[in-house]
PDB file of C-alpha atoms and ligand atoms in Angstrom:
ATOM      1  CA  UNK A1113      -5.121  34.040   6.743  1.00  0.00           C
ATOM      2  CA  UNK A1114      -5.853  32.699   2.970  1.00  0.00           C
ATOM      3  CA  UNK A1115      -4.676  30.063   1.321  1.00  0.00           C
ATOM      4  CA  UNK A1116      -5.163  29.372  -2.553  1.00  0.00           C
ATOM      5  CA  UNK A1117      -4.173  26.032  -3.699  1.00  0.00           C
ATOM      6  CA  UNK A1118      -4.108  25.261  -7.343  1.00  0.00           C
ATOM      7  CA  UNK A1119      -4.107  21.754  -8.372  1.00  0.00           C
ATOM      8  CA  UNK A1120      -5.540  19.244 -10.958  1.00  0.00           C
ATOM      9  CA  UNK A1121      -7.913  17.197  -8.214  1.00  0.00           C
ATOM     10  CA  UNK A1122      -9.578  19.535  -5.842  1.00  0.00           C
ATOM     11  CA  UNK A1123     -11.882  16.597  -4.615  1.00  0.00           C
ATOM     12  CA  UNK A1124      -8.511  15.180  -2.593  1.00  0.00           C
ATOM     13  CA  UNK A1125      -8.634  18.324  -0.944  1.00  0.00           C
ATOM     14  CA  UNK A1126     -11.911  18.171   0.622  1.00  0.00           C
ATOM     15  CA  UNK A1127     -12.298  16.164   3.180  1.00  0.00           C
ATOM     16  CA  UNK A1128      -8.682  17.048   5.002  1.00  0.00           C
ATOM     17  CA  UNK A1129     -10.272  20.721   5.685  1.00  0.00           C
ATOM     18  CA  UNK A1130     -13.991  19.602   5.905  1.00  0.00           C
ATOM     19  CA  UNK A1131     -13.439  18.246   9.355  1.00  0.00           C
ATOM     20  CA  UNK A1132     -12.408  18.882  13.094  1.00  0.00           C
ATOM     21  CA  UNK A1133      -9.632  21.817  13.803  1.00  0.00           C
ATOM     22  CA  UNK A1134      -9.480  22.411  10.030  1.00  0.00           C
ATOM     23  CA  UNK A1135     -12.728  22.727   9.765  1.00  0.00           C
ATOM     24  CA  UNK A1136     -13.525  24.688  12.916  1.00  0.00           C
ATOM     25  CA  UNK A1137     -10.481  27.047  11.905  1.00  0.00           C
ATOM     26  CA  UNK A1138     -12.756  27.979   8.867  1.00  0.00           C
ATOM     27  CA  UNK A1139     -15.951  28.633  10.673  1.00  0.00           C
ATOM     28  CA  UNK A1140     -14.337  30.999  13.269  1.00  0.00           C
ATOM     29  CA  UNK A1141     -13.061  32.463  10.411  1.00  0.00           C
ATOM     30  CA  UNK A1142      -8.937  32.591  11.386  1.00  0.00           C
ATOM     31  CA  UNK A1143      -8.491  30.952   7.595  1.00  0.00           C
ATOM     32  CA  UNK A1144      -9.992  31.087   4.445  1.00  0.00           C
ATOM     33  CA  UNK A1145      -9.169  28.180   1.893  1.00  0.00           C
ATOM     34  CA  UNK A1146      -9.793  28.020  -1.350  1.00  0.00           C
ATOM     35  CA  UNK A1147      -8.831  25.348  -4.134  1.00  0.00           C
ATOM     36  CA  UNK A1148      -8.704  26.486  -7.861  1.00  0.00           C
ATOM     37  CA  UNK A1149      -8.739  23.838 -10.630  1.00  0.00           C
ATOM     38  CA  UNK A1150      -5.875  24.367 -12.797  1.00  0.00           C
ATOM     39  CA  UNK A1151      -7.785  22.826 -16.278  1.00  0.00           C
ATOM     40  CA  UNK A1152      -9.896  26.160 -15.622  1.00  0.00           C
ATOM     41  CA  UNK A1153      -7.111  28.025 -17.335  1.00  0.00           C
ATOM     42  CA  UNK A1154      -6.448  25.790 -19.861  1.00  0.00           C
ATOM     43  CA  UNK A1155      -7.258  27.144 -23.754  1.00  0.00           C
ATOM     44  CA  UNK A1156      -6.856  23.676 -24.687  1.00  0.00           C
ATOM     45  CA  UNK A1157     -10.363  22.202 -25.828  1.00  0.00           C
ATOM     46  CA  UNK A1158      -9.519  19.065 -23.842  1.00  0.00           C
ATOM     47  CA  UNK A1159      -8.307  21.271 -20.856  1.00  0.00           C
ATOM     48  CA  UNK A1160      -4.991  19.641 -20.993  1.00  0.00           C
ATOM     49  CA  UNK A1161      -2.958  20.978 -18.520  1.00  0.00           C
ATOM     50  CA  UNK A1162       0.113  18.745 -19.695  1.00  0.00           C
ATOM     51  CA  UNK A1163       2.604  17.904 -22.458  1.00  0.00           C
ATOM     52  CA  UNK A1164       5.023  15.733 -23.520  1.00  0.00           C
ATOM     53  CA  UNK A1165       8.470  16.753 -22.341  1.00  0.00           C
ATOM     54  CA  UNK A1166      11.344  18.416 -24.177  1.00  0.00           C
ATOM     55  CA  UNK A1167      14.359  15.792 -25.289  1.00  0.00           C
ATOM     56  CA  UNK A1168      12.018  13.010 -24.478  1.00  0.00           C
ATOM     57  CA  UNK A1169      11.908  10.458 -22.080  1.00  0.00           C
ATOM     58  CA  UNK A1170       8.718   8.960 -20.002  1.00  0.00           C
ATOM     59  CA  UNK A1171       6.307  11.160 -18.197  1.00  0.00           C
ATOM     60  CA  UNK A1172       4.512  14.012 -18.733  1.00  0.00           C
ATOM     61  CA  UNK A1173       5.479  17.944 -17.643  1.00  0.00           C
ATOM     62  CA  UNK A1174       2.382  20.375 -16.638  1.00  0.00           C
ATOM     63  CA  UNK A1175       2.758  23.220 -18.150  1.00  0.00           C
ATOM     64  CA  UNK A1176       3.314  26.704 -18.247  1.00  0.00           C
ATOM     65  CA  UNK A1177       0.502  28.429 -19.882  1.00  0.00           C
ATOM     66  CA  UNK A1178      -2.641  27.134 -16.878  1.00  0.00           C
ATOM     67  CA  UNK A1179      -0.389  27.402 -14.168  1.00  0.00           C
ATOM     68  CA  UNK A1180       1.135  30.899 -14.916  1.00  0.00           C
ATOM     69  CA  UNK A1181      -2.113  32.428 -15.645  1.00  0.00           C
ATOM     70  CA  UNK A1182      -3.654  30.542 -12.663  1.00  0.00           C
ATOM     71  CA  UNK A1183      -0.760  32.466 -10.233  1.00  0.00           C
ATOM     72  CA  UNK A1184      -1.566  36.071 -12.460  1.00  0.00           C
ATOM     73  CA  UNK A1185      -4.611  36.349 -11.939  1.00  0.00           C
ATOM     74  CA  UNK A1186      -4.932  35.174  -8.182  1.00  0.00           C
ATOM     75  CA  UNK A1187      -1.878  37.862  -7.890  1.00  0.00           C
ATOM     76  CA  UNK A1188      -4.187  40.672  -9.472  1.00  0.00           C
ATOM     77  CA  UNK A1189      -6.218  40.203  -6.394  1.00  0.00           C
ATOM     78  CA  UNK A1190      -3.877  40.291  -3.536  1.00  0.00           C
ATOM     79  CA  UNK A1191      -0.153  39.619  -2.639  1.00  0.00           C
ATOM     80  CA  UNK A1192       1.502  36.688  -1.642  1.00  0.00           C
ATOM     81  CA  UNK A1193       3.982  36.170   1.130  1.00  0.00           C
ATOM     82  CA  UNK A1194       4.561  33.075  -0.291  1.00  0.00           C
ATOM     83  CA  UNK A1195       4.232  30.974  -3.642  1.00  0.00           C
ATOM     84  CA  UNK A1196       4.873  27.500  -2.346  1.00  0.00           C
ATOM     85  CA  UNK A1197       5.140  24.631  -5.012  1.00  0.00           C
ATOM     86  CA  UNK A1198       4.926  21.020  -3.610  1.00  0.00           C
ATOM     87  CA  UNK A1199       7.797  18.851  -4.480  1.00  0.00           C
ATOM     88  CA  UNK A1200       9.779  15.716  -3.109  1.00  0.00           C
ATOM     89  CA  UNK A1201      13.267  17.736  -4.232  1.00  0.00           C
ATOM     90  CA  UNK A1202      12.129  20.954  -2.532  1.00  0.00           C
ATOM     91  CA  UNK A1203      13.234  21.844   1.486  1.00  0.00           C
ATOM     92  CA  UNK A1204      12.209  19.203   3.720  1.00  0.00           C
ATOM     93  CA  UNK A1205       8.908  20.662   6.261  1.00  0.00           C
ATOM     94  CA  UNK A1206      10.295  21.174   9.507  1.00  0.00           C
ATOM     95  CA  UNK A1207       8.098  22.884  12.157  1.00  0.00           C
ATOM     96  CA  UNK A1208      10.183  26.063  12.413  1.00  0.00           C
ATOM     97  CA  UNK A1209       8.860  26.668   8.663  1.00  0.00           C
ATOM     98  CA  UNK A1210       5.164  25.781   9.778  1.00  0.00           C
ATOM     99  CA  UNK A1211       5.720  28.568  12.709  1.00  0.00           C
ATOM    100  CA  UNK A1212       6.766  31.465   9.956  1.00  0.00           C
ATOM    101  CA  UNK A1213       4.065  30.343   7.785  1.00  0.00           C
ATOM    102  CA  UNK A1214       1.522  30.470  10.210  1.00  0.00           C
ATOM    103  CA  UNK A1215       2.465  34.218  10.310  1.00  0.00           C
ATOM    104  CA  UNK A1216       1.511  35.516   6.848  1.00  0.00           C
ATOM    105  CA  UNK A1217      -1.292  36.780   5.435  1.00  0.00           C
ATOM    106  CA  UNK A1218      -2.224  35.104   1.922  1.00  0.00           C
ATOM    107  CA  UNK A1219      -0.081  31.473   1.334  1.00  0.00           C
ATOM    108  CA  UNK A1220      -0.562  30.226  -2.385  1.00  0.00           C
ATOM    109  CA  UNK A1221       0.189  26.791  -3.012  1.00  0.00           C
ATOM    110  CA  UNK A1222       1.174  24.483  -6.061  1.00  0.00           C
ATOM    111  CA  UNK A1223       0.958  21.163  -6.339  1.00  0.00           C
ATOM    112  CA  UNK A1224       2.463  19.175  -8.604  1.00  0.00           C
ATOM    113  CA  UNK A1225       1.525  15.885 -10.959  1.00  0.00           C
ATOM    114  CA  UNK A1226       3.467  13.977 -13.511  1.00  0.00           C
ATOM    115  CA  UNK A1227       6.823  14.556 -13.938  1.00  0.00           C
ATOM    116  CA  UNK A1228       6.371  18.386 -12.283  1.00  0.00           C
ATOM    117  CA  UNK A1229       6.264  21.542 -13.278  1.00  0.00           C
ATOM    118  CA  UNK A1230       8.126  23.151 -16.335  1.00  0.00           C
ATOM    119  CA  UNK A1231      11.241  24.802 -14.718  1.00  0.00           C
ATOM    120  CA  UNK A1232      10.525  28.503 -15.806  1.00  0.00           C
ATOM    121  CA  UNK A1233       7.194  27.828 -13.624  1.00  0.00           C
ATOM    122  CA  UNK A1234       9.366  27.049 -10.785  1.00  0.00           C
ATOM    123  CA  UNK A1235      12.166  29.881 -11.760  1.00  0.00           C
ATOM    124  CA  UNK A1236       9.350  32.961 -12.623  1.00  0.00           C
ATOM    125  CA  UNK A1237       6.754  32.677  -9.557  1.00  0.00           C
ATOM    126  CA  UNK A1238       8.220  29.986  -7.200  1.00  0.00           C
ATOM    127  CA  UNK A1239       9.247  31.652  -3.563  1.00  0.00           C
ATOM    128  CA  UNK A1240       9.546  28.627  -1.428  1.00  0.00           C
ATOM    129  CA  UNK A1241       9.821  24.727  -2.891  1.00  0.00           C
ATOM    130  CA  UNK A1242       8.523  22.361   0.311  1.00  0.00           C
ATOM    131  CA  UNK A1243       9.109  18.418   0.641  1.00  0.00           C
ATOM    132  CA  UNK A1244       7.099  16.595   3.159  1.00  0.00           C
ATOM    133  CA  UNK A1245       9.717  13.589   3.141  1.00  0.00           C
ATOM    134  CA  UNK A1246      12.235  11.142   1.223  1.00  0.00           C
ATOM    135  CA  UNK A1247       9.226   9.716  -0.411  1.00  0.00           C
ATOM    136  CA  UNK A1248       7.244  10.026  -3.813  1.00  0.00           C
ATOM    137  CA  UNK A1249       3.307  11.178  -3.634  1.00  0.00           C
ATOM    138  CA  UNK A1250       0.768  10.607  -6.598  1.00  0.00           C
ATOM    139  CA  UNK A1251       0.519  14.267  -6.388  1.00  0.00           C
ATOM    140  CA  UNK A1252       1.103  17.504  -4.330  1.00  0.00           C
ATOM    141  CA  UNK A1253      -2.661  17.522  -2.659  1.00  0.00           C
ATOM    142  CA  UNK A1254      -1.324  14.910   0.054  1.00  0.00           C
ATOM    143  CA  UNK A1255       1.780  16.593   1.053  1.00  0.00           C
ATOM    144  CA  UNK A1256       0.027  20.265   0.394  1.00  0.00           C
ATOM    145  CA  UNK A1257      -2.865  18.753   3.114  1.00  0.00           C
ATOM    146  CA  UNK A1258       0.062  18.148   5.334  1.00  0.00           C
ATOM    147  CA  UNK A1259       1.437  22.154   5.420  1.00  0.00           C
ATOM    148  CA  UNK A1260      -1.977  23.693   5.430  1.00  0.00           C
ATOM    149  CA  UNK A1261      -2.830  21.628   8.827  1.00  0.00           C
ATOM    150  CA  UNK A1262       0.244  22.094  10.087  1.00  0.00           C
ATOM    151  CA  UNK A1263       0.056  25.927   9.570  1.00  0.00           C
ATOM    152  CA  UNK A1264      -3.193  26.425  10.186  1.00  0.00           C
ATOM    153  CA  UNK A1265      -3.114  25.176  13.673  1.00  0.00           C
ATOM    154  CA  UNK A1266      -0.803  27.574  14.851  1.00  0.00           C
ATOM    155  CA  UNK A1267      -2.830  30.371  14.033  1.00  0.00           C
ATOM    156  CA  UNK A1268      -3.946  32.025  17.642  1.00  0.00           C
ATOM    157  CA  UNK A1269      -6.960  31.199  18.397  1.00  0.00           C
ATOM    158  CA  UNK A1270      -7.433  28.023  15.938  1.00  0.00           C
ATOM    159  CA  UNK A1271      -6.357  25.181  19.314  1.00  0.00           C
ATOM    160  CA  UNK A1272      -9.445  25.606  22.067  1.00  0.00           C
ATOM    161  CA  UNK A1273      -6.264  25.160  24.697  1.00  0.00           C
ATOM    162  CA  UNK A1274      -4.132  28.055  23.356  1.00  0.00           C
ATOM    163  CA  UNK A1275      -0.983  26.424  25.630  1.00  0.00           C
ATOM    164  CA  UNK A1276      -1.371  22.941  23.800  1.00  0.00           C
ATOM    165  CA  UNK A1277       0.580  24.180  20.475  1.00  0.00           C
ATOM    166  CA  UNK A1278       3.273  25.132  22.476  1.00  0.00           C
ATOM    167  CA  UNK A1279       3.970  21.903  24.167  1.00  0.00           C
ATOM    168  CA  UNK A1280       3.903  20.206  20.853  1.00  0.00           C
ATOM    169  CA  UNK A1281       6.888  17.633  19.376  1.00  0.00           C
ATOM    170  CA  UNK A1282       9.257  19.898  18.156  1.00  0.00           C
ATOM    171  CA  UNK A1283       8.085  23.170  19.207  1.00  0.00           C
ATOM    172  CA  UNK A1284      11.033  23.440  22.164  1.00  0.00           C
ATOM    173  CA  UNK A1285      13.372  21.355  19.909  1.00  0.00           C
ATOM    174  CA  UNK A1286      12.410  18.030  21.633  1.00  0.00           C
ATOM    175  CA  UNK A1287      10.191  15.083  21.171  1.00  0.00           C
ATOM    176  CA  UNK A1288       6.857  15.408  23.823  1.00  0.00           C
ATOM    177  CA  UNK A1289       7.122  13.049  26.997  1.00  0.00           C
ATOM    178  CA  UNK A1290       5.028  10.285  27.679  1.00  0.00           C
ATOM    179  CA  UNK A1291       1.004  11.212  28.545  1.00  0.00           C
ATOM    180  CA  UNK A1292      -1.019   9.166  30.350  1.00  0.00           C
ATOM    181  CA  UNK A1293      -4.656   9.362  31.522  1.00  0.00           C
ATOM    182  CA  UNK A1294      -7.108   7.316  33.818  1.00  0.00           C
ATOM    183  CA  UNK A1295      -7.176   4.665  34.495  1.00  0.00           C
ATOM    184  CA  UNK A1296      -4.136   4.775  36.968  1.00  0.00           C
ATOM    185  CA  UNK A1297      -3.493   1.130  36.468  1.00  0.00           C
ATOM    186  CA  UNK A1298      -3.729  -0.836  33.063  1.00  0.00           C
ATOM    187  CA  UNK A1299      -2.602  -4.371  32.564  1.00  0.00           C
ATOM    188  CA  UNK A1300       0.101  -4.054  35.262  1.00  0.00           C
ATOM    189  CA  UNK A1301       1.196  -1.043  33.920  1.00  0.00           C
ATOM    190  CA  UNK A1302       0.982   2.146  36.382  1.00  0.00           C
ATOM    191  CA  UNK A1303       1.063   5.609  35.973  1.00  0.00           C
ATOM    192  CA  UNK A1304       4.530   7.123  37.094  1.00  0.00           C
ATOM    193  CA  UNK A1305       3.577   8.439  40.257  1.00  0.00           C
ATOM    194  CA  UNK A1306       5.388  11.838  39.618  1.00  0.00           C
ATOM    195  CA  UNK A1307       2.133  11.923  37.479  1.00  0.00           C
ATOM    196  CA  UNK A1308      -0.381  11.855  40.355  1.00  0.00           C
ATOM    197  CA  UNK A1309       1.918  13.826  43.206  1.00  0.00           C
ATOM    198  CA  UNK A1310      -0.168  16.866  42.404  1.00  0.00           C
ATOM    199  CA  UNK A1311       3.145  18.725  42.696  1.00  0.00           C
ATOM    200  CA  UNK A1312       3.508  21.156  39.449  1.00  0.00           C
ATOM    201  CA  UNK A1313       7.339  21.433  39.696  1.00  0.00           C
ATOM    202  CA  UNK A1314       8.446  17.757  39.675  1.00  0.00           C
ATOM    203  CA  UNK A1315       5.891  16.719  36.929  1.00  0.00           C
ATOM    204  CA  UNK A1316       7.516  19.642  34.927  1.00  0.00           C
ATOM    205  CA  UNK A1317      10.969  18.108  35.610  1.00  0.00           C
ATOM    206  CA  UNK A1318       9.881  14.727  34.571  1.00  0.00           C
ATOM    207  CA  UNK A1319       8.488  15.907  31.905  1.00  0.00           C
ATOM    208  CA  UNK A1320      11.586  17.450  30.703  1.00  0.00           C
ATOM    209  CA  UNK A1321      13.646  14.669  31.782  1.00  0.00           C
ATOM    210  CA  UNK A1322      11.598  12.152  29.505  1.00  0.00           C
ATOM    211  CA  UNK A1323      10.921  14.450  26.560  1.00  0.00           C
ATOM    212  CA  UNK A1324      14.989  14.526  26.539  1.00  0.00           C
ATOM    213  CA  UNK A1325      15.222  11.049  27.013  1.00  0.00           C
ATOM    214  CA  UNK A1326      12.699  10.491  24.478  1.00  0.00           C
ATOM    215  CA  UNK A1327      15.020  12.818  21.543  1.00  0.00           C
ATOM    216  CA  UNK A1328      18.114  11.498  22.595  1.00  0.00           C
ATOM    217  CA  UNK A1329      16.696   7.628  22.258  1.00  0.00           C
ATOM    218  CA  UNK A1330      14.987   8.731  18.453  1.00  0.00           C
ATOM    219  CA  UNK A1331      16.043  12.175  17.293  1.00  0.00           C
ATOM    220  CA  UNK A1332      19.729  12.730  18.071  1.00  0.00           C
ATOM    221  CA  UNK A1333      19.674  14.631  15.237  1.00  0.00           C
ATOM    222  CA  UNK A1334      17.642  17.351  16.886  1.00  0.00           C
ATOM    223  CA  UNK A1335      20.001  17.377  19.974  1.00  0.00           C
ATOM    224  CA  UNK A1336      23.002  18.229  17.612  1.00  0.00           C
ATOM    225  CA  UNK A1337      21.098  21.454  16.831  1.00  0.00           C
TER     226      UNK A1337
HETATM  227  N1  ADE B 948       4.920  15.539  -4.354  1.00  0.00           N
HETATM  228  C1  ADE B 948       5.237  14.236  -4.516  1.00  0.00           C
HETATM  229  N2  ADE B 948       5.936  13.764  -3.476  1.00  0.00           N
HETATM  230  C2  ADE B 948       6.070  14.798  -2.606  1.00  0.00           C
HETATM  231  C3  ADE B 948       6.698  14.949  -1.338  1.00  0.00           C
HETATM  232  N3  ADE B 948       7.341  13.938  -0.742  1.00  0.00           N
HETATM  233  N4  ADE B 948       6.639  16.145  -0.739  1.00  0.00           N
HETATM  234  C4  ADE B 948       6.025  17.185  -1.343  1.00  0.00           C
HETATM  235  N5  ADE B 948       5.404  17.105  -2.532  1.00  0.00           N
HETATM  236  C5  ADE B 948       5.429  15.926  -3.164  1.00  0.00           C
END
């Protein structure tokens, strides 16, 4: 896989990729990532990559001259299964979107700043518009951190234990049960003893008894389903 970000501060997006699985998913080579400074394409002599906005009103709108040439020339190159642009009114990241994405070839990735993006940025190249939550960012690098490691990690081959993505929070529609390891005793509390029975079949029931316990308790939402 590739993934081309564009965005005004490539130095936030160093050190989420520069270190353990992200980093590791790089050197074995299952993803290439590359961030592109948008004020590269500006013609401005200040490398603006922003203006005031139309009718007025606080905050400024990036606009469409960097942005569109950034996304036309990385285009010339190769094709995108998606254009994603970064945004707190955009579809809210669940993990069935991190599964598709971790499918596709070349992933090219907006973030936003200011007020956002002039619309006809959003309306010409846009293909998918991704929240990470109810919540306002500085920027898109935080939230565009967030879908590149949760992508990236499903790519076969990127998790040592190839099993471990699959037992993941959300990946069977539940919340993961409890883990525990050594010791078997801590402060009074024990181990269940399911845990230590040695006998595959009833720690995989309790395990699916507590990771249903778990939803029901703090995700009904993903029960109704
Ligand atoms: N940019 C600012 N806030 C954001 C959010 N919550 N999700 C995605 N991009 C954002």
């Amino acid at each position: 896989m590739r993934i081309d970000i564009l965005t005004v501060l490539p130095e936030l997006l160093e050190s989420p990729f520069a270190a353990s699985i992200m980093q590791r998913a790089q050197t074995k080579g299952h993803v290439e990532i590359y961030t592109h400074n948008l004020r590269q394409f500006s013609d401005n002599k200040h490398r603006n990559v922003d203006d005031y906005q139309y009718g007025g009103g606080a905050g400024m709108v990036m606009s469409v001259g960097p942005i569109s040439k950034a996304i036309e020339s990385l285009q010339a190159e190769r094709h995108y299964d998606e254009i994603i642009y970064m945004t707190p009114d955009g579809e809210m990241l669940e993990q069935s979107t991190c599964n598709q994405l971790s499918l596709a070839q070349n992933l090219l990735i907006l973030c936003g700043h200011y007020k956002g993006v002039d619309q006809r940025i959003r309306d010409l190249y846009i293909t998918k518009e991704l929240s990470i939550g109810s919540y306002v960012l500085s920027g898109g690098e935080l939230a565009a951190a967030v879908v590149v490691d949760a992508v990236v990690r499903l790519i076969p081959g990127v998790l040592n234990d190839e099993t471990s993505a699959l037992t993941d929070s959300f990946q069977d529609g539940l919340l993961a049960p409890p883990v525990y390891t050594r010791p078997p005793e801590f402060k009074g509390l024990h181990v269940p003893e399911v845990l230590l029975s040695g006998n595959p079949k009833d720690v995989a029931a309790w395990r699916e008894a507590e990771a249903y316990a778990r939803t029901k308790e703090r995700r009904p939402d993903l029960l109704e389903e």
